[in-house]
Amino acid sequence: MRKVKLRDGVDLSNLFGPQDLHLRLIEDGLCVRVSARGDEVTLEGRPEAVGRAELLLCELAERTVGQRRIRSEDVTRALKAADDPRSDPSFFLDTAPIATPKGSVAPKTPSQQRYLEAMQRHNLVIGIGPAGTGKTYLAMAMGLAALTGKAVRRIVLARPAVETGERLGFLPGDLFAKVHPYLRPLYDALYAMMDVERANRLIERGDIEIAPLAFMRGRTLSDAFVILDEAQNATSEQMKMFLTRLGVHSRAVVTGDITQVDLPPDRPSGLIQISEILQHVEGIKFVYFQDDDVVRHRLVQEIIRAYNRHGNGTGQSAPPAPPAPRASEA
């Protein structure tokens, strides 16, 4: 048992949360018993767990002194980081959320933390992992922040126009109508962060461009934040073509899930290939997500785990295991 005396100036109601919700989250997350009487908190449990609970409680308390509002989401993210030796729980409390027109976006898992940090520090970031881990969503948020902050002049969103396990046959309409169904997920991510009318105005002006990957050939993308989504369905030739489009003052993010490749068996995935070719190229950062990074419905995480146990059946070889992080990344 350990008693923690909180220093003067701590906002106890903010720290403990409504009806002591934050203390209950710490109890459940670290398997300790937490009770509070005034500015004294008692922690009971295994010594290691009690030590981690004390550190987290003191981190939270310090932030209330600075009159920062502590939310249950902050506590949950810090608890997730406490379970990952590569992450610093205080990062989740210190990280300034990414501002988007519809609100702010903050990392929810340690891998998302490393992903956002990588996009801030590197010109080319490659995010590989299962669906629902926030790869595209966070990249879109970072792109919008760069555009509104005038760090870039435009956002370019690209996606391979590949059918998912079925042939759609002839699609009616002009060229836009034919390719639009393949690009719809990118529009959905954009509209989740920005009013539809404003987003459409930016698209009409060319500040935001959404196009099939095949349309990138022959172009030079300068002063742009470029996102290639569903990159596991880019062929080797398409991937090389895309990566060599980058111009001056541009940044690119490539996202994909190598367990959901829809290419024919005789066409290797360009995403799997570059995970071997570019792993040690300076200026390029790979970030790997796991099934415990899934932030959609709880069942999505369980479904992915079940498929992993059974074998994903893609016929594609898996990328090399992510290298252990350096001390500077821990």
C-alpha positions as a Markdown table, in Angstrom:
| # | Residue | x | y | z |
|---|---|---|---|---|
| 1 | Met | 0.0 | 0.0 | 0.0 |
| 2 | Arg | 1.3 | 3.5 | -0.8 |
| 3 | Lys | -0.1 | 6.9 | 0.1 |
| 4 | Val | 0.4 | 9.7 | -2.3 |
| 5 | Lys | 0.1 | 13.3 | -1.0 |
| 6 | Leu | -0.9 | 15.7 | -3.8 |
| 7 | Arg | 0.8 | 19.1 | -3.8 |
| 8 | Asp | -0.9 | 22.4 | -3.4 |
| 9 | Gly | -2.7 | 23.8 | -6.4 |
| 10 | Val | -3.9 | 20.5 | -7.8 |
| 11 | Asp | -7.5 | 20.7 | -9.1 |
| 12 | Leu | -8.9 | 17.5 | -7.4 |
| 13 | Ser | -12.2 | 17.5 | -9.2 |
| 14 | Asn | -10.5 | 17.8 | -12.6 |
| 15 | Leu | -7.9 | 15.1 | -11.6 |
| 16 | Phe | -10.4 | 12.6 | -10.2 |
| 17 | Gly | -13.0 | 13.1 | -12.9 |
| 18 | Pro | -16.8 | 13.1 | -12.6 |
| 19 | Gln | -17.8 | 10.6 | -9.9 |
| 20 | Asp | -14.1 | 9.6 | -9.7 |
| 21 | Leu | -14.2 | 8.3 | -13.2 |
| 22 | His | -10.4 | 8.8 | -13.8 |
| 23 | Leu | -9.5 | 6.9 | -10.7 |
| 24 | Arg | -11.7 | 4.0 | -11.8 |
| 25 | Leu | -10.0 | 4.0 | -15.1 |
| 26 | Ile | -6.6 | 3.8 | -13.4 |
| 27 | Glu | -7.9 | 1.0 | -11.2 |
| 28 | Asp | -9.1 | -1.1 | -14.2 |
| 29 | Gly | -6.1 | -0.3 | -16.4 |
| 30 | Leu | -3.4 | -1.1 | -13.9 |
| 31 | Cys | -5.2 | -3.6 | -11.6 |
| 32 | Val | -4.8 | -1.5 | -8.5 |
| 33 | Arg | -7.2 | -0.3 | -5.9 |
| 34 | Val | -7.4 | 3.5 | -5.6 |
| 35 | Ser | -9.1 | 5.5 | -2.9 |
| 36 | Ala | -9.0 | 9.2 | -2.2 |
| 37 | Arg | -9.5 | 11.3 | 0.9 |
| 38 | Gly | -9.0 | 15.0 | 0.3 |
| 39 | Asp | -5.6 | 15.5 | -1.3 |
| 40 | Glu | -4.3 | 12.1 | -0.2 |
| 41 | Val | -4.6 | 9.1 | -2.5 |
| 42 | Thr | -4.1 | 5.5 | -1.4 |
| 43 | Leu | -2.9 | 2.9 | -3.9 |
| 44 | Glu | -3.0 | -0.8 | -3.2 |
| 45 | Gly | -1.8 | -3.7 | -5.4 |
| 46 | Arg | 1.3 | -5.2 | -6.8 |
| 47 | Pro | 4.4 | -3.0 | -6.2 |
| 48 | Glu | 5.1 | -2.6 | -9.9 |
| 49 | Ala | 1.5 | -1.7 | -10.7 |
| 50 | Val | 1.3 | 0.7 | -7.7 |
| 51 | Gly | 4.5 | 2.4 | -8.9 |
| 52 | Arg | 3.1 | 3.0 | -12.4 |
| 53 | Ala | -0.2 | 4.2 | -11.0 |
| 54 | Glu | 1.7 | 6.7 | -8.8 |
| 55 | Leu | 3.7 | 8.1 | -11.8 |
| 56 | Leu | 0.6 | 8.4 | -13.9 |
| 57 | Leu | -1.4 | 10.1 | -11.1 |
| 58 | Cys | 1.4 | 12.6 | -10.5 |
| 59 | Glu | 1.6 | 13.3 | -14.3 |
| 60 | Leu | -2.1 | 14.0 | -14.4 |
| 61 | Ala | -2.0 | 16.1 | -11.2 |
| 62 | Glu | 0.8 | 18.4 | -12.6 |
| 63 | Arg | -1.4 | 19.1 | -15.7 |
| 64 | Thr | -4.3 | 20.3 | -13.5 |
| 65 | Val | -2.0 | 22.7 | -11.8 |
| 66 | Gly | -1.5 | 24.3 | -15.2 |
| 67 | Gln | -5.3 | 24.6 | -15.5 |
| 68 | Arg | -5.4 | 22.0 | -18.2 |
| 69 | Arg | -8.7 | 20.1 | -18.5 |
| 70 | Ile | -8.1 | 16.3 | -18.1 |
| 71 | Arg | -10.5 | 14.2 | -20.1 |
| 72 | Ser | -11.2 | 10.5 | -19.7 |
| 73 | Glu | -9.7 | 10.1 | -23.2 |
| 74 | Asp | -6.4 | 11.5 | -21.9 |
| 75 | Val | -6.3 | 9.0 | -19.1 |
| 76 | Thr | -7.1 | 6.1 | -21.4 |
| 77 | Arg | -4.4 | 7.0 | -23.9 |
| 78 | Ala | -1.8 | 7.4 | -21.1 |
| 79 | Leu | -2.8 | 4.0 | -19.7 |
| 80 | Lys | -2.3 | 2.4 | -23.2 |
| 81 | Ala | 1.2 | 4.0 | -23.3 |
| 82 | Ala | 2.0 | 2.7 | -19.8 |
| 83 | Asp | 1.6 | -0.9 | -21.2 |
| 84 | Asp | 4.0 | -0.2 | -24.1 |
| 85 | Pro | 7.7 | 0.1 | -23.1 |
| 86 | Arg | 8.4 | 2.0 | -26.3 |
| 87 | Ser | 6.1 | 4.8 | -25.3 |
| 88 | Asp | 6.1 | 7.6 | -22.8 |
| 89 | Pro | 2.7 | 8.0 | -21.1 |
| 90 | Ser | 3.3 | 11.7 | -20.6 |
| 91 | Phe | 3.5 | 12.2 | -24.4 |
| 92 | Phe | -0.3 | 11.6 | -24.6 |
| 93 | Leu | -0.9 | 14.3 | -22.1 |
| 94 | Asp | 1.6 | 16.8 | -23.7 |
| 95 | Thr | 0.8 | 16.2 | -27.4 |
| 96 | Ala | -1.1 | 19.1 | -28.9 |
| 97 | Pro | -4.0 | 17.6 | -30.8 |
| 98 | Ile | -4.1 | 18.2 | -34.6 |
| 99 | Ala | -6.6 | 20.9 | -35.4 |
| 100 | Thr | -9.1 | 20.2 | -38.1 |
| 101 | Pro | -12.2 | 22.2 | -39.2 |
| 102 | Lys | -14.5 | 19.9 | -37.3 |
| 103 | Gly | -12.5 | 19.5 | -34.2 |
| 104 | Ser | -9.1 | 18.1 | -33.0 |
| 105 | Val | -7.5 | 14.7 | -33.6 |
| 106 | Ala | -5.2 | 13.1 | -31.0 |
| 107 | Pro | -3.4 | 9.7 | -30.9 |
| 108 | Lys | -5.3 | 6.9 | -29.2 |
| 109 | Thr | -2.6 | 4.2 | -29.2 |
| 110 | Pro | 1.2 | 4.2 | -28.9 |
| 111 | Ser | 1.5 | 3.3 | -32.5 |
| 112 | Gln | -0.6 | 6.2 | -33.5 |
| 113 | Gln | 1.6 | 8.4 | -31.4 |
| 114 | Arg | 4.7 | 7.2 | -33.3 |
| 115 | Tyr | 2.8 | 7.6 | -36.6 |
| 116 | Leu | 2.0 | 11.3 | -35.9 |
| 117 | Glu | 5.5 | 11.9 | -34.7 |
| 118 | Ala | 6.9 | 10.3 | -37.9 |
| 119 | Met | 4.7 | 12.5 | -40.1 |
| 120 | Gln | 6.0 | 15.6 | -38.4 |
| 121 | Arg | 9.6 | 14.6 | -38.8 |
| 122 | His | 10.0 | 12.7 | -42.1 |
| 123 | Asn | 9.2 | 13.6 | -45.7 |
| 124 | Leu | 8.0 | 10.1 | -46.5 |
| 125 | Val | 6.1 | 7.9 | -44.0 |
| 126 | Ile | 4.8 | 4.4 | -44.7 |
| 127 | Gly | 2.1 | 3.1 | -42.4 |
| 128 | Ile | 1.5 | -0.7 | -42.6 |
| 129 | Gly | -1.2 | -2.4 | -40.5 |
| 130 | Pro | -4.8 | -3.8 | -40.3 |
| 131 | Ala | -7.9 | -1.9 | -41.1 |
| 132 | Gly | -9.3 | 0.4 | -38.4 |
| 133 | Thr | -6.0 | 1.5 | -37.0 |
| 134 | Gly | -6.4 | 5.1 | -38.1 |
| 135 | Lys | -3.7 | 5.2 | -40.8 |
| 136 | Thr | -5.7 | 7.1 | -43.4 |
| 137 | Tyr | -7.7 | 9.2 | -40.9 |
| 138 | Leu | -4.6 | 10.5 | -39.1 |
| 139 | Ala | -2.8 | 11.2 | -42.4 |
| 140 | Met | -5.8 | 13.1 | -43.6 |
| 141 | Ala | -5.8 | 15.2 | -40.4 |
| 142 | Met | -2.1 | 15.9 | -40.8 |
| 143 | Gly | -2.6 | 16.9 | -44.4 |
| 144 | Leu | -5.5 | 19.3 | -43.5 |
| 145 | Ala | -3.4 | 20.9 | -40.8 |
| 146 | Ala | -0.5 | 21.4 | -43.2 |
| 147 | Leu | -2.9 | 22.9 | -45.8 |
| 148 | Thr | -4.7 | 25.3 | -43.4 |
| 149 | Gly | -1.3 | 26.2 | -41.8 |
| 150 | Lys | 0.0 | 27.1 | -45.3 |
| 151 | Ala | 2.9 | 24.6 | -45.0 |
| 152 | Val | 1.7 | 23.2 | -48.3 |
| 153 | Arg | -0.4 | 24.6 | -51.2 |
| 154 | Arg | -2.5 | 21.5 | -51.8 |
| 155 | Ile | -3.4 | 18.0 | -50.7 |
| 156 | Val | -3.3 | 15.1 | -53.2 |
| 157 | Leu | -5.1 | 11.9 | -52.3 |
| 158 | Ala | -4.5 | 8.9 | -54.5 |
| 159 | Arg | -5.9 | 5.3 | -54.4 |
| 160 | Pro | -5.5 | 2.3 | -56.7 |
| 161 | Ala | -8.7 | 1.6 | -58.7 |
| 162 | Val | -8.7 | -2.1 | -57.9 |
| 163 | Glu | -11.9 | -4.2 | -57.4 |
| 164 | Thr | -12.2 | -6.0 | -54.1 |
| 165 | Gly | -12.6 | -9.7 | -54.8 |
| 166 | Glu | -15.3 | -9.2 | -57.5 |
| 167 | Arg | -15.6 | -7.9 | -61.0 |
| 168 | Leu | -18.0 | -4.9 | -61.3 |
| 169 | Gly | -18.1 | -5.0 | -65.1 |
| 170 | Phe | -18.9 | -2.0 | -67.2 |
| 171 | Leu | -19.6 | 1.2 | -65.1 |
| 172 | Pro | -21.8 | 3.8 | -66.8 |
| 173 | Gly | -21.1 | 7.5 | -67.0 |
| 174 | Asp | -18.0 | 9.7 | -67.7 |
| 175 | Leu | -14.5 | 9.0 | -66.4 |
| 176 | Phe | -15.2 | 10.7 | -63.1 |
| 177 | Ala | -18.3 | 8.5 | -62.5 |
| 178 | Lys | -16.4 | 5.4 | -63.4 |
| 179 | Val | -13.6 | 5.9 | -60.9 |
| 180 | His | -15.6 | 7.7 | -58.1 |
| 181 | Pro | -16.7 | 4.5 | -56.4 |
| 182 | Tyr | -13.0 | 3.5 | -55.8 |
| 183 | Leu | -12.2 | 6.9 | -54.3 |
| 184 | Arg | -15.3 | 7.2 | -52.0 |
| 185 | Pro | -13.4 | 6.1 | -48.8 |
| 186 | Leu | -11.1 | 9.1 | -49.3 |
| 187 | Tyr | -14.1 | 11.5 | -49.6 |
| 188 | Asp | -15.6 | 9.9 | -46.5 |
| 189 | Ala | -12.4 | 10.6 | -44.5 |
| 190 | Leu | -12.3 | 14.2 | -45.8 |
| 191 | Tyr | -15.9 | 14.9 | -45.0 |
| 192 | Ala | -15.4 | 13.5 | -41.4 |
| 193 | Met | -13.0 | 16.4 | -40.7 |
| 194 | Met | -14.4 | 19.2 | -42.8 |
| 195 | Asp | -17.8 | 20.6 | -43.8 |
| 196 | Val | -19.0 | 19.1 | -47.1 |
| 197 | Glu | -19.5 | 22.4 | -48.8 |
| 198 | Arg | -16.1 | 23.8 | -47.8 |
| 199 | Ala | -14.4 | 20.5 | -48.8 |
| 200 | Asn | -16.1 | 20.6 | -52.2 |
| 201 | Arg | -15.0 | 24.2 | -52.7 |
| 202 | Leu | -11.4 | 23.3 | -52.0 |
| 203 | Ile | -11.7 | 20.3 | -54.5 |
| 204 | Glu | -13.2 | 22.6 | -57.2 |
| 205 | Arg | -10.3 | 25.1 | -56.7 |
| 206 | Gly | -7.7 | 22.3 | -56.9 |
| 207 | Asp | -6.5 | 22.8 | -53.3 |
| 208 | Ile | -7.6 | 19.2 | -52.6 |
| 209 | Glu | -7.3 | 16.6 | -55.4 |
| 210 | Ile | -8.6 | 13.1 | -55.2 |
| 211 | Ala | -7.6 | 10.8 | -58.0 |
| 212 | Pro | -6.8 | 7.2 | -59.0 |
| 213 | Leu | -3.2 | 6.3 | -58.7 |
| 214 | Ala | -2.9 | 5.7 | -62.4 |
| 215 | Phe | -3.5 | 9.5 | -63.0 |
| 216 | Met | -0.2 | 10.3 | -61.2 |
| 217 | Arg | 2.1 | 9.2 | -64.0 |
| 218 | Gly | 4.1 | 12.0 | -65.6 |
| 219 | Arg | 3.4 | 14.5 | -62.9 |
| 220 | Thr | 5.6 | 16.3 | -60.4 |
| 221 | Leu | 3.9 | 17.0 | -57.1 |
| 222 | Ser | 5.5 | 20.1 | -55.5 |
| 223 | Asp | 4.4 | 22.0 | -52.4 |
| 224 | Ala | 1.9 | 19.2 | -51.6 |
| 225 | Phe | 0.9 | 16.8 | -48.9 |
| 226 | Val | 0.4 | 13.5 | -50.8 |
| 227 | Ile | -1.4 | 10.5 | -49.4 |
| 228 | Leu | -1.5 | 7.1 | -51.2 |
| 229 | Asp | -4.2 | 5.0 | -49.6 |
| 230 | Glu | -4.8 | 1.2 | -49.9 |
| 231 | Ala | -1.2 | 1.0 | -51.2 |
| 232 | Gln | -1.2 | -2.8 | -50.9 |
| 233 | Asn | -3.1 | -2.8 | -54.2 |
| 234 | Ala | -0.5 | -0.8 | -56.0 |
| 235 | Thr | 1.7 | -2.9 | -58.3 |
| 236 | Ser | 5.5 | -2.7 | -58.1 |
| 237 | Glu | 5.5 | -0.4 | -61.2 |
| 238 | Gln | 2.8 | 1.9 | -59.8 |
| 239 | Met | 4.5 | 2.2 | -56.4 |
| 240 | Lys | 7.8 | 3.2 | -58.0 |
| 241 | Met | 6.0 | 5.6 | -60.2 |
| 242 | Phe | 4.2 | 7.2 | -57.3 |
| 243 | Leu | 7.3 | 7.5 | -55.1 |
| 244 | Thr | 9.2 | 9.3 | -57.8 |
| 245 | Arg | 6.5 | 11.9 | -58.3 |
| 246 | Leu | 7.5 | 13.9 | -55.2 |
| 247 | Gly | 8.7 | 17.4 | -55.8 |
| 248 | Val | 10.3 | 20.1 | -53.7 |
| 249 | His | 8.6 | 21.0 | -50.4 |
| 250 | Ser | 6.4 | 17.9 | -50.5 |
| 251 | Arg | 5.6 | 15.2 | -48.0 |
| 252 | Ala | 4.0 | 11.9 | -48.6 |
| 253 | Val | 2.3 | 9.2 | -46.6 |
| 254 | Val | 1.7 | 5.7 | -47.9 |
| 255 | Thr | -0.8 | 3.5 | -46.1 |
| 256 | Gly | -2.0 | -0.1 | -46.5 |
| 257 | Asp | -2.8 | -3.4 | -45.1 |
| 258 | Ile | -0.8 | -6.3 | -46.5 |
| 259 | Thr | -3.4 | -8.9 | -45.4 |
| 260 | Gln | -6.0 | -7.4 | -47.8 |
| 261 | Val | -4.2 | -7.5 | -51.2 |
| 262 | Asp | -6.7 | -7.6 | -54.1 |
| 263 | Leu | -4.1 | -7.9 | -56.9 |
| 264 | Pro | -3.9 | -11.1 | -59.0 |
| 265 | Pro | -1.4 | -13.7 | -57.6 |
| 266 | Asp | 1.1 | -13.0 | -60.4 |
| 267 | Arg | 1.2 | -9.2 | -59.6 |
| 268 | Pro | 3.2 | -8.7 | -56.4 |
| 269 | Ser | 2.2 | -5.9 | -54.1 |
| 270 | Gly | 4.3 | -2.8 | -54.3 |
| 271 | Leu | 3.8 | -2.1 | -50.6 |
| 272 | Ile | 5.2 | -5.4 | -49.6 |
| 273 | Gln | 8.1 | -4.9 | -52.0 |
| 274 | Ile | 9.1 | -1.4 | -50.7 |
| 275 | Ser | 9.0 | -2.7 | -47.1 |
| 276 | Glu | 12.0 | -4.7 | -48.1 |
| 277 | Ile | 13.7 | -2.3 | -50.5 |
| 278 | Leu | 13.4 | 1.0 | -48.6 |
| 279 | Gln | 13.6 | -0.1 | -45.0 |
| 280 | His | 16.9 | 1.6 | -44.3 |
| 281 | Val | 16.7 | 4.6 | -46.6 |
| 282 | Glu | 17.4 | 7.8 | -44.7 |
| 283 | Gly | 14.4 | 10.2 | -44.6 |
| 284 | Ile | 11.8 | 7.4 | -44.9 |
| 285 | Lys | 10.1 | 6.1 | -41.8 |
| 286 | Phe | 8.1 | 2.9 | -41.5 |
| 287 | Val | 5.4 | 2.6 | -38.8 |
| 288 | Tyr | 3.8 | -0.8 | -38.2 |
| 289 | Phe | 0.4 | -1.2 | -36.6 |
| 290 | Gln | -0.9 | -4.3 | -34.8 |
| 291 | Asp | -4.4 | -5.6 | -34.2 |
| 292 | Asp | -4.4 | -4.0 | -30.7 |
| 293 | Asp | -4.2 | -0.6 | -32.4 |
| 294 | Val | -7.6 | -1.0 | -34.0 |
| 295 | Val | -9.8 | 1.9 | -32.8 |
| 296 | Arg | -13.1 | 0.9 | -34.5 |
| 297 | His | -15.7 | -1.3 | -32.9 |
| 298 | Arg | -14.3 | -3.8 | -30.4 |
| 299 | Leu | -15.4 | -6.7 | -32.7 |
| 300 | Val | -13.2 | -5.4 | -35.5 |
| 301 | Gln | -10.1 | -6.1 | -33.4 |
| 302 | Glu | -11.4 | -9.6 | -32.5 |
| 303 | Ile | -12.3 | -10.3 | -36.2 |
| 304 | Ile | -8.7 | -9.4 | -37.3 |
| 305 | Arg | -7.2 | -11.6 | -34.6 |
| 306 | Ala | -9.4 | -14.5 | -35.6 |
| 307 | Tyr | -8.3 | -14.1 | -39.3 |
| 308 | Asn | -4.7 | -13.9 | -38.2 |
| 309 | Arg | -5.0 | -17.1 | -36.2 |
| 310 | His | -6.6 | -18.8 | -39.2 |
| 311 | Gly | -4.2 | -17.4 | -41.8 |
| 312 | Asn | -5.1 | -14.4 | -44.0 |
| 313 | Gly | -5.1 | -16.3 | -47.3 |
| 314 | Thr | -3.8 | -13.4 | -49.3 |
| 315 | Gly | -1.1 | -15.5 | -51.0 |
| 316 | Gln | 1.3 | -12.6 | -50.4 |
| 317 | Ser | 4.4 | -12.9 | -48.3 |
| 318 | Ala | 4.5 | -10.8 | -45.1 |
| 319 | Pro | 6.8 | -7.8 | -44.8 |
| 320 | Pro | 9.9 | -8.1 | -42.6 |
| 321 | Ala | 9.3 | -7.7 | -38.9 |
| 322 | Pro | 9.6 | -4.1 | -37.8 |
| 323 | Pro | 13.0 | -3.4 | -36.4 |
| 324 | Ala | 13.3 | -2.7 | -32.6 |
| 325 | Pro | 13.1 | 1.0 | -31.9 |
| 326 | Arg | 16.3 | 2.9 | -31.2 |
| 327 | Ala | 16.8 | 4.4 | -27.8 |
| 328 | Ser | 15.8 | 7.8 | -29.2 |
| 329 | Glu | 12.4 | 6.4 | -30.2 |
| 330 | Ala | 11.7 | 4.7 | -26.9 |
